[in-house]
CSV table of C-alpha atoms in Angstrom, one decimal:
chain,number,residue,atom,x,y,z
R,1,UNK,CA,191.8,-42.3,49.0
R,2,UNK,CA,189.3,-45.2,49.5
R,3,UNK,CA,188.9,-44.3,52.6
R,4,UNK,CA,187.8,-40.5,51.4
R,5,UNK,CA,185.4,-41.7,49.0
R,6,UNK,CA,183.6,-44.1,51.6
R,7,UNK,CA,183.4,-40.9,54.0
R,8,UNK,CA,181.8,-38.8,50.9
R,9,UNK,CA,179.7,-41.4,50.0
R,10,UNK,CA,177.9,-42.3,53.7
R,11,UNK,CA,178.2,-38.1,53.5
R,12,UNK,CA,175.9,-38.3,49.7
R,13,UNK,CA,173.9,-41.2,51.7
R,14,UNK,CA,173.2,-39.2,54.8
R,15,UNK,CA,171.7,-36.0,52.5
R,16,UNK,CA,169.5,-37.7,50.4
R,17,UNK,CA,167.9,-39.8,53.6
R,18,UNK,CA,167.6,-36.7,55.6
R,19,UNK,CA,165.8,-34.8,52.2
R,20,UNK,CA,163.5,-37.7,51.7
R,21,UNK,CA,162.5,-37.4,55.3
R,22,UNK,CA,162.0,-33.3,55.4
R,23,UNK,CA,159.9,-34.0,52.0
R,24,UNK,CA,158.0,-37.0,53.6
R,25,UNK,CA,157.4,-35.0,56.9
R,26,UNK,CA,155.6,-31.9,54.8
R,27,UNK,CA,154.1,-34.3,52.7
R,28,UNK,CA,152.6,-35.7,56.1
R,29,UNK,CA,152.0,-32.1,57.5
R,30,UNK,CA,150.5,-31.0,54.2
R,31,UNK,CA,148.2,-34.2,53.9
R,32,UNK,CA,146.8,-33.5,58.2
R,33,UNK,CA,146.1,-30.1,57.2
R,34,UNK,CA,144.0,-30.9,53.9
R,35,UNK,CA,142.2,-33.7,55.6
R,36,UNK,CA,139.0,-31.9,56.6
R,37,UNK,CA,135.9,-33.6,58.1
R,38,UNK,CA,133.3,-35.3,55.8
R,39,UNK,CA,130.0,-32.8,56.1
R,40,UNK,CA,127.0,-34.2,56.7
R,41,UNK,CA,123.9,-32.5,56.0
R,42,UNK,CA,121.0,-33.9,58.1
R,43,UNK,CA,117.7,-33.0,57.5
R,44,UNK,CA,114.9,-33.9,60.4
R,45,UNK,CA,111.0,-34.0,59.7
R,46,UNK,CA,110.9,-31.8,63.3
R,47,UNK,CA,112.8,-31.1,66.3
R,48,UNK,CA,111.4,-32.5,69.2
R,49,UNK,CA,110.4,-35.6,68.4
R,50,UNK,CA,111.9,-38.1,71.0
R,51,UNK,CA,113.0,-40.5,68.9
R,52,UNK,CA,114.2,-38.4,66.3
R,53,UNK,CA,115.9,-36.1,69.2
R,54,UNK,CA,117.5,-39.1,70.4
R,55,UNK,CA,118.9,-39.9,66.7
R,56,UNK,CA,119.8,-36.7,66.4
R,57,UNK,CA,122.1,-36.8,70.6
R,58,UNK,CA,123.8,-40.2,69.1
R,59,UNK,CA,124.9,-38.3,65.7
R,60,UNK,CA,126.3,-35.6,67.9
R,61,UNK,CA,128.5,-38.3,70.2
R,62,UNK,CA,129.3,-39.6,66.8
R,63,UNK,CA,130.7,-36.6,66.0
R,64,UNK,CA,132.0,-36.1,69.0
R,65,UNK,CA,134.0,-39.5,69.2
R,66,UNK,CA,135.4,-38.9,65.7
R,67,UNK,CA,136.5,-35.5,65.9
R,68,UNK,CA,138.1,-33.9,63.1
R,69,UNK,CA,136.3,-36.5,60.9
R,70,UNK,CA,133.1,-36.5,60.2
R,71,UNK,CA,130.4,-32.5,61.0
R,72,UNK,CA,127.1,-32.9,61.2
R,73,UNK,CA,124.3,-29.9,60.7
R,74,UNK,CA,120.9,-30.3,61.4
R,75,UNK,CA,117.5,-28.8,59.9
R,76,UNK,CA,114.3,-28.8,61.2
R,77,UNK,CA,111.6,-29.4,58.6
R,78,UNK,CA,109.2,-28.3,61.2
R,79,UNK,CA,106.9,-31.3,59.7
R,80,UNK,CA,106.5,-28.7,56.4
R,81,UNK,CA,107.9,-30.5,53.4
R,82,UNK,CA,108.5,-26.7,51.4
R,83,UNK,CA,110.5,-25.9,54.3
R,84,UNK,CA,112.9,-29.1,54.4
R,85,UNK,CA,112.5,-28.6,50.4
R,86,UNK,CA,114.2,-25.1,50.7
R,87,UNK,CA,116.6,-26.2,53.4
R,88,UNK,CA,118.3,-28.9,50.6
R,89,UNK,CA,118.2,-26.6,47.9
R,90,UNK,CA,120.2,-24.3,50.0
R,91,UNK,CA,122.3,-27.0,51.4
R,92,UNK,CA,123.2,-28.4,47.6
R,93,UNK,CA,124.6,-25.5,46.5
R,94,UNK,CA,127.2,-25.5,49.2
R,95,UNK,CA,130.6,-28.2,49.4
R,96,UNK,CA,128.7,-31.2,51.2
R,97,UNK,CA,129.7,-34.5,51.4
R,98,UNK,CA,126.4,-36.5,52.4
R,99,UNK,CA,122.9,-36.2,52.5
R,100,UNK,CA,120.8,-37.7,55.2
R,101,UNK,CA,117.1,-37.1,54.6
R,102,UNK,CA,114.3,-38.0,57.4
R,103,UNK,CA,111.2,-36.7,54.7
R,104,UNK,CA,108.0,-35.3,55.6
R,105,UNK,CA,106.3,-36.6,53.2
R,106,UNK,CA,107.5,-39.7,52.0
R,107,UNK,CA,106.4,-39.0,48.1
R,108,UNK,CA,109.5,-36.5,47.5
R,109,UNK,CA,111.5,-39.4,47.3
R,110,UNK,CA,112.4,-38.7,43.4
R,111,UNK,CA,112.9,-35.1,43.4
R,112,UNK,CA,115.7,-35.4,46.2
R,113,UNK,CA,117.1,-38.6,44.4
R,114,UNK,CA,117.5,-36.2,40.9
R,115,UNK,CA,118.7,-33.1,42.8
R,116,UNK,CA,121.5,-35.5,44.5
R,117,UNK,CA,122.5,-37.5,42.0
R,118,UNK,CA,122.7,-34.1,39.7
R,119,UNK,CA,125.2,-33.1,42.6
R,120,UNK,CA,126.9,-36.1,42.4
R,121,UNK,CA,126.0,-36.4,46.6
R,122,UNK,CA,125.3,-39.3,48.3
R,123,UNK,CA,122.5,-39.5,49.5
R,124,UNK,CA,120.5,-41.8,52.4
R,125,UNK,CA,117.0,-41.7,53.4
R,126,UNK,CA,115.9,-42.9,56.8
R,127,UNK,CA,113.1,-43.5,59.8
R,128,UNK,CA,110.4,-42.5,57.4
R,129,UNK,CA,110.1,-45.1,54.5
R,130,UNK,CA,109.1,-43.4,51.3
R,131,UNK,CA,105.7,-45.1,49.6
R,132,UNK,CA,108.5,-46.1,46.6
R,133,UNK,CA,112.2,-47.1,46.5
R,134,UNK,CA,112.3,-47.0,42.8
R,135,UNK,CA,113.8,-43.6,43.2
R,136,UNK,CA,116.6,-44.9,45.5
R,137,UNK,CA,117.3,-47.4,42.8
R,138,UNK,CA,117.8,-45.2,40.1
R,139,UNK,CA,121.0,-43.9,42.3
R,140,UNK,CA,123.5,-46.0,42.9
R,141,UNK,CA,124.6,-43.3,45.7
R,142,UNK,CA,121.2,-43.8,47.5
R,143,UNK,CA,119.9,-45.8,50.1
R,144,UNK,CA,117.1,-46.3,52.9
R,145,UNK,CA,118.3,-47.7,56.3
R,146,UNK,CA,115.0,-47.8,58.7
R,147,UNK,CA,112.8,-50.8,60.2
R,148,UNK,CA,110.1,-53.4,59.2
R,149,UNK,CA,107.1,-51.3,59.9
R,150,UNK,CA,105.0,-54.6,60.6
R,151,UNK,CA,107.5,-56.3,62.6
R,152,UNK,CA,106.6,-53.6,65.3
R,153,UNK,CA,103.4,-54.2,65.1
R,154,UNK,CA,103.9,-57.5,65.5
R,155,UNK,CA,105.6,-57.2,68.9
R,156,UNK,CA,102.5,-54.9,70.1
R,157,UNK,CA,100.2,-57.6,69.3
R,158,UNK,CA,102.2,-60.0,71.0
R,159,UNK,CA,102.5,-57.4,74.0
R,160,UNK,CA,99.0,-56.9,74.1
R,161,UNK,CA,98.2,-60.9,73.6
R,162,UNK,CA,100.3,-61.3,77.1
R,163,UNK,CA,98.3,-58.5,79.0
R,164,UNK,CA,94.7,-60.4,78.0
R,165,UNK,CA,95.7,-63.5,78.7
R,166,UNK,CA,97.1,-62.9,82.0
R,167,UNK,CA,94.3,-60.3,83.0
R,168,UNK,CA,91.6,-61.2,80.9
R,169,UNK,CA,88.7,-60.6,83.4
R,170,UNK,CA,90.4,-57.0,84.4
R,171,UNK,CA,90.9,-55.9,80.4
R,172,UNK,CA,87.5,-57.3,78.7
R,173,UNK,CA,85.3,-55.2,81.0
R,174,UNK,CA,81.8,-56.0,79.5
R,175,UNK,CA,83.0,-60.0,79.6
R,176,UNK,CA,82.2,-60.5,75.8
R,177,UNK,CA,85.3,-62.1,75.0
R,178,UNK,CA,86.1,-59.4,72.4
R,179,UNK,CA,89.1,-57.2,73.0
R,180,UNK,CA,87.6,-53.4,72.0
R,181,UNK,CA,90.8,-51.2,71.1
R,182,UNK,CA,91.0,-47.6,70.1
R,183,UNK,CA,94.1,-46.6,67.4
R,184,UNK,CA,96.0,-43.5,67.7
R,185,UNK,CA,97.9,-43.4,64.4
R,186,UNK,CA,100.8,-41.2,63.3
R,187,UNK,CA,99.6,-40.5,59.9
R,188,UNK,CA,97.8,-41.7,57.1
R,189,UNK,CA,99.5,-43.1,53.7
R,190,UNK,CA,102.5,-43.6,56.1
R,191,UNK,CA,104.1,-47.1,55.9
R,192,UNK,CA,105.0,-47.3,59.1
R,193,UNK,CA,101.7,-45.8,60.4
R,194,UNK,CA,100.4,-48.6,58.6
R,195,UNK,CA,101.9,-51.5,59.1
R,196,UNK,CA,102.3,-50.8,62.6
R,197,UNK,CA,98.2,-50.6,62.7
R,198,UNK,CA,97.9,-53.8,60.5
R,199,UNK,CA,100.4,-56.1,61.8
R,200,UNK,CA,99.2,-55.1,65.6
R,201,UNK,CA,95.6,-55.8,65.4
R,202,UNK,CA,96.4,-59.0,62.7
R,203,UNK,CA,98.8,-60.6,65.6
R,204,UNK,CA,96.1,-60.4,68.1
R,205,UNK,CA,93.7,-62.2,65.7
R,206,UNK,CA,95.7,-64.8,64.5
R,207,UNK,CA,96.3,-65.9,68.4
R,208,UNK,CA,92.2,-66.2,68.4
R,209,UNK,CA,91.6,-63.3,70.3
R,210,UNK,CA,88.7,-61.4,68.7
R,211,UNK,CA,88.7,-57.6,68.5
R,212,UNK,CA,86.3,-54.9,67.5
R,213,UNK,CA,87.9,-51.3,66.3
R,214,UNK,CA,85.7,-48.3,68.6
R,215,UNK,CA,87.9,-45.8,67.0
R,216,UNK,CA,91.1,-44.6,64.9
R,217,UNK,CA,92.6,-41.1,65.5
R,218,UNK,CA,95.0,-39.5,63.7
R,219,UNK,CA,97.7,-37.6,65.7
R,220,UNK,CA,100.3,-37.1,63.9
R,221,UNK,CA,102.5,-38.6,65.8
R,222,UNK,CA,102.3,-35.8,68.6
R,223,UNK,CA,101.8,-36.4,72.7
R,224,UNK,CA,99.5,-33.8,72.7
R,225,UNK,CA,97.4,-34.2,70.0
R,226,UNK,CA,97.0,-38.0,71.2
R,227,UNK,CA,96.3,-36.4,75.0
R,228,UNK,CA,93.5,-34.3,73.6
R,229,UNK,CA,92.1,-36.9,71.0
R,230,UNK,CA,92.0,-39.7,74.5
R,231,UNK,CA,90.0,-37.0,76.5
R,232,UNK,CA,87.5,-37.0,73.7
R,233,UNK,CA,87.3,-40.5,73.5
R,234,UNK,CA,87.0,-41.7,77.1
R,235,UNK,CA,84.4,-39.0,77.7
R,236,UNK,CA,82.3,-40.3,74.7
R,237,UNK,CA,83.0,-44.0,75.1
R,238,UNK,CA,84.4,-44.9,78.8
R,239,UNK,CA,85.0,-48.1,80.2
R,240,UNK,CA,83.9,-49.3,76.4
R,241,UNK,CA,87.8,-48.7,75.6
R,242,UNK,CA,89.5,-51.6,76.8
R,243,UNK,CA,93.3,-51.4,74.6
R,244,UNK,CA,95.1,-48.2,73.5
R,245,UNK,CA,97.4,-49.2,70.2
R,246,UNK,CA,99.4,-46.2,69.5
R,247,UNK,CA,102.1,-46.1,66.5
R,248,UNK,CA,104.7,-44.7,68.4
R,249,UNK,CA,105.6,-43.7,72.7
R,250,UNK,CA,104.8,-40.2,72.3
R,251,UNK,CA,101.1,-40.6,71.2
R,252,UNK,CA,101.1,-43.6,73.8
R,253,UNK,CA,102.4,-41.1,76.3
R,254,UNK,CA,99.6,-38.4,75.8
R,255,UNK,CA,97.2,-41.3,76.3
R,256,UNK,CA,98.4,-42.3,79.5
R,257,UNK,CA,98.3,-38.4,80.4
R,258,UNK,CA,94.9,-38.0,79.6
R,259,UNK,CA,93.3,-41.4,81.2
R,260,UNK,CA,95.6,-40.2,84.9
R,261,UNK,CA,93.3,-36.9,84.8
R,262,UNK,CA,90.8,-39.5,84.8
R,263,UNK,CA,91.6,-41.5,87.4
R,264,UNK,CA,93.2,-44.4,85.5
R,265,UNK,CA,96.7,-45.8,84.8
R,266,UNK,CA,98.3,-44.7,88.0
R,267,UNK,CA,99.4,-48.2,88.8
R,268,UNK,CA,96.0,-49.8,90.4
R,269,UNK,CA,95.9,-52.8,87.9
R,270,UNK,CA,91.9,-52.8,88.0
R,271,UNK,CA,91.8,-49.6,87.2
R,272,UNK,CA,94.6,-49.5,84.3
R,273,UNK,CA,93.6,-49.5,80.1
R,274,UNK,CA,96.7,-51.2,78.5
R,275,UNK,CA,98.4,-48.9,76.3
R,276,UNK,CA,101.3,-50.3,73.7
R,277,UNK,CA,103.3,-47.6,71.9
R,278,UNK,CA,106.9,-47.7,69.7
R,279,UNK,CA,110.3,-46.5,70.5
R,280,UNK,CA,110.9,-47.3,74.2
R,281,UNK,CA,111.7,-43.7,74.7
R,282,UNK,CA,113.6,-42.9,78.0
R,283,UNK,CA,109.6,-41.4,79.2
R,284,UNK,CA,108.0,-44.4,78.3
R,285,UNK,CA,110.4,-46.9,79.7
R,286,UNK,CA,109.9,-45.2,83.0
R,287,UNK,CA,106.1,-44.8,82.6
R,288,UNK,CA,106.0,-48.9,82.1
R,289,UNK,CA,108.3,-49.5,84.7
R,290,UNK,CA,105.2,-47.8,86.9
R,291,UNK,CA,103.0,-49.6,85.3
R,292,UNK,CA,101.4,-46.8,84.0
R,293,UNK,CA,101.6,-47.9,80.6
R,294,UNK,CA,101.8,-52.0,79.3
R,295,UNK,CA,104.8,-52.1,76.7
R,296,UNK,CA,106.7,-50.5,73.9
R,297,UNK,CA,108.9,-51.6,70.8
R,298,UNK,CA,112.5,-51.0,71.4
R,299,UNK,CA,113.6,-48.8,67.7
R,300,UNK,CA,117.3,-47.9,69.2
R,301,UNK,CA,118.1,-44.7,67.8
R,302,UNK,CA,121.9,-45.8,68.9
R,303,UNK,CA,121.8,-48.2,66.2
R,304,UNK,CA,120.8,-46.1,63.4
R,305,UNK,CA,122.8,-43.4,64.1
R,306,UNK,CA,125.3,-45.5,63.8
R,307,UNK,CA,123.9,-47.3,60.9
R,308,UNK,CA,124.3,-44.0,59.2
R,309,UNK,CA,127.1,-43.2,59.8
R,310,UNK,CA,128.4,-46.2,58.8
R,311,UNK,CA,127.0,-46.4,55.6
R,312,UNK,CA,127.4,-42.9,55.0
R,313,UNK,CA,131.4,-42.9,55.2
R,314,UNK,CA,131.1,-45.7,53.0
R,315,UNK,CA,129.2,-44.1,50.5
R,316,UNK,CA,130.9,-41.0,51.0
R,317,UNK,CA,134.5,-43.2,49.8
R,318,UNK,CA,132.7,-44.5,46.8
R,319,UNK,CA,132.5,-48.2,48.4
R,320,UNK,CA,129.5,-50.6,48.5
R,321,UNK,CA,126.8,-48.5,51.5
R,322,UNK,CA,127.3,-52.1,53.6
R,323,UNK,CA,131.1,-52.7,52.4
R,324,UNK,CA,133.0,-53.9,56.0
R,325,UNK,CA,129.6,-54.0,58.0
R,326,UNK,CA,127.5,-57.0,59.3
R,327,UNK,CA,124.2,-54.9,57.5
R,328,UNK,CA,122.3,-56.6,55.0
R,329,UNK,CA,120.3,-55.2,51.9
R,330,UNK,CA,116.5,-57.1,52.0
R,331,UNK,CA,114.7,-58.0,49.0
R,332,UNK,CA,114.6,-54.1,47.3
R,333,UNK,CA,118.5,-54.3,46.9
R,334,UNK,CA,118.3,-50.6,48.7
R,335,UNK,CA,117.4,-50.9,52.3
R,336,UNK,CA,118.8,-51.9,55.4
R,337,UNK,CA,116.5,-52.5,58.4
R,338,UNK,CA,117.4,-52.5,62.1
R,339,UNK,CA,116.1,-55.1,64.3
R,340,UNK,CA,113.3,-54.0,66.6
R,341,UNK,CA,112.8,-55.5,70.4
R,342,UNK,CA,109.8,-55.4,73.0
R,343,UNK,CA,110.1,-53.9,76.2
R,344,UNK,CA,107.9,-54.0,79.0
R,345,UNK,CA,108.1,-54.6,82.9
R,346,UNK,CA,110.0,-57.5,82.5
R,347,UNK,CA,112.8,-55.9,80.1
């Protein structure tokens, strides 16, 4: 008899383990199947951009690397702010998880903040700094991951500081001791555009060198806007141009362009205008390498994209945006920078 009830009761045992394990293994099944990727909506100022090109390539491996996790789309704001505008409205109204906004113009900051936080979407700003981050702290879903705009300039200064002292009588061509630069700037009321002038042309000073500004251009940002605007200015003020700043590689890329139709920066050092840009793009790393152009700023668009994704996931799983990460907030309370780091010959 005893030995009856032990066999029924391993036998009542044996059932309820094997249930629990069919119930645990759909429970498992159902869970995989449910699981689907976080969506990412990102939202470009313009395709073709290198850096933002190369922001948008490390996203993809991202994606790529984490598949079934995390879907990115991309929309090209073709640098018109009621386009991009449009493109969120449209984007809102559909399931999304995360909101990664690279603004035109960098004033919209508020109305993007209201429409998100109405959404209950997270929501993270980046590259282009807007002029206020009062709107990101009125979200506690919001955030701005980017640089220090002057800290770039910095590093061209410092750049350009090298160049001088080391070929001084080759770079101050009328022997006045003055260093006579031309700016090509991405845009005005820009942070970035501004600092990055500033802090430049500041650095150089506060080393004693003294300069003198022949001209500013605004380019927008774009190669060949910059090509066209250095055509213009070497045919009106020649060997008067001794420096080229430019805010980023692409506008320091059409320079370099437009002096080699000229005769210039084809890697005769007495015949070469130091140009400075920022990014380190994969074309201006080579065009320095030459010695066709002096030094860049290394912004690593590896490290942002993985900056936001980072964050994002975070945000997107209600945690702190830096919860788990080695970033840091600075003083706003709302934005993360990534280090810059020079690059020339030597790099």
């Amino acid at each position: 008899m005893k030995k009856t009830t032990k066999i029924l009761t391993i036998a009542m045992v044996a059932v309820i383990v094997f249930g629990i394990l069919i119930n645990f293994n759909i429970s498992v099944k159902a869970f995989v199947v449910d699981q689907k990727p976080v969506k990412v909506a990102v939202f470009l100022y313009k395709f073709g951009d290198e850096y933002i090109d190369s922001v948008r390539q490390n996203l993809e491996k991202i994606q790529k690397n984490n598949e079934g996790k995390v879907e990115f789309t991309f929309y090209d704001g073709k640098n018109d702010q009621s386009i991009q505008n449009d493109d969120i409205n449209s984007v809102i109204k559909d399931s999304i998880d995360l909101l990664l906004v690279n603004p035109i113009d960098t004033k919209v900051t508020q109305d993007v903040v209201n429409k998100a936080k109405e959404n209950n979407i997270p929501v993270i700003f980046f590259n282009r700094e807007p002029i206020s981050v009062d709107a990101i702290k009125s979200y506690g879903k919001a955030c701005f991951i980017g640089t220090d705009a002057k800290e770039a300039g910095i590093f061209q200064g410092k750049i350009l500081i090298d160049a001088w002292n080391a070929n001084k009588s080759i770079i101050d061509k009328n022997k006045d001791n003055i260093m006579q630069y031309v700016i090509l700037k991405g845009e005005n009321n820009n942070i970035e555009a501004n600092d990055r002038t500033k802090y430049s042309v500041s650095t150089i000073n506060d080393a004693g060198i003294k300069t003198e500004q022949i001209a500013l251009v605004v380019c927008d940002w774009d190669k060949e806007l910059a090509k066209n605007a250095t055509e213009s200015l070497f045919l009106r003020y020649g060997n008067k141009i001794e420096v080229i700043i430019a805010n980023n590689d692409a506008m320091a890329e059409g320079a370099v362009l437009a002096l080699q139709e000229d005769g210039y920066n084809n890697g005769d050092i007495k015949k070469t205008i130091p140009i400075v840009g920022v990014d380190a793009t994969k074309e201006a790393q080579e065009l320095i390498k030459r010695g066709f152009m002096t030094g860049s700023v290394l912004q690593d668009s590896s490290e942002m994209a993985e900056a936001l994704y980072t964050v994002g996931m975070n945000l997107v799983n209600n945690k702190s945006p830096i919860d788990s990460t080695n970033y840091k907030f600075d003083e706003t309370g709302v934005a993360i920078r990534i280090p810059y780091k020079d690059f020339n010959m030597n790099s």
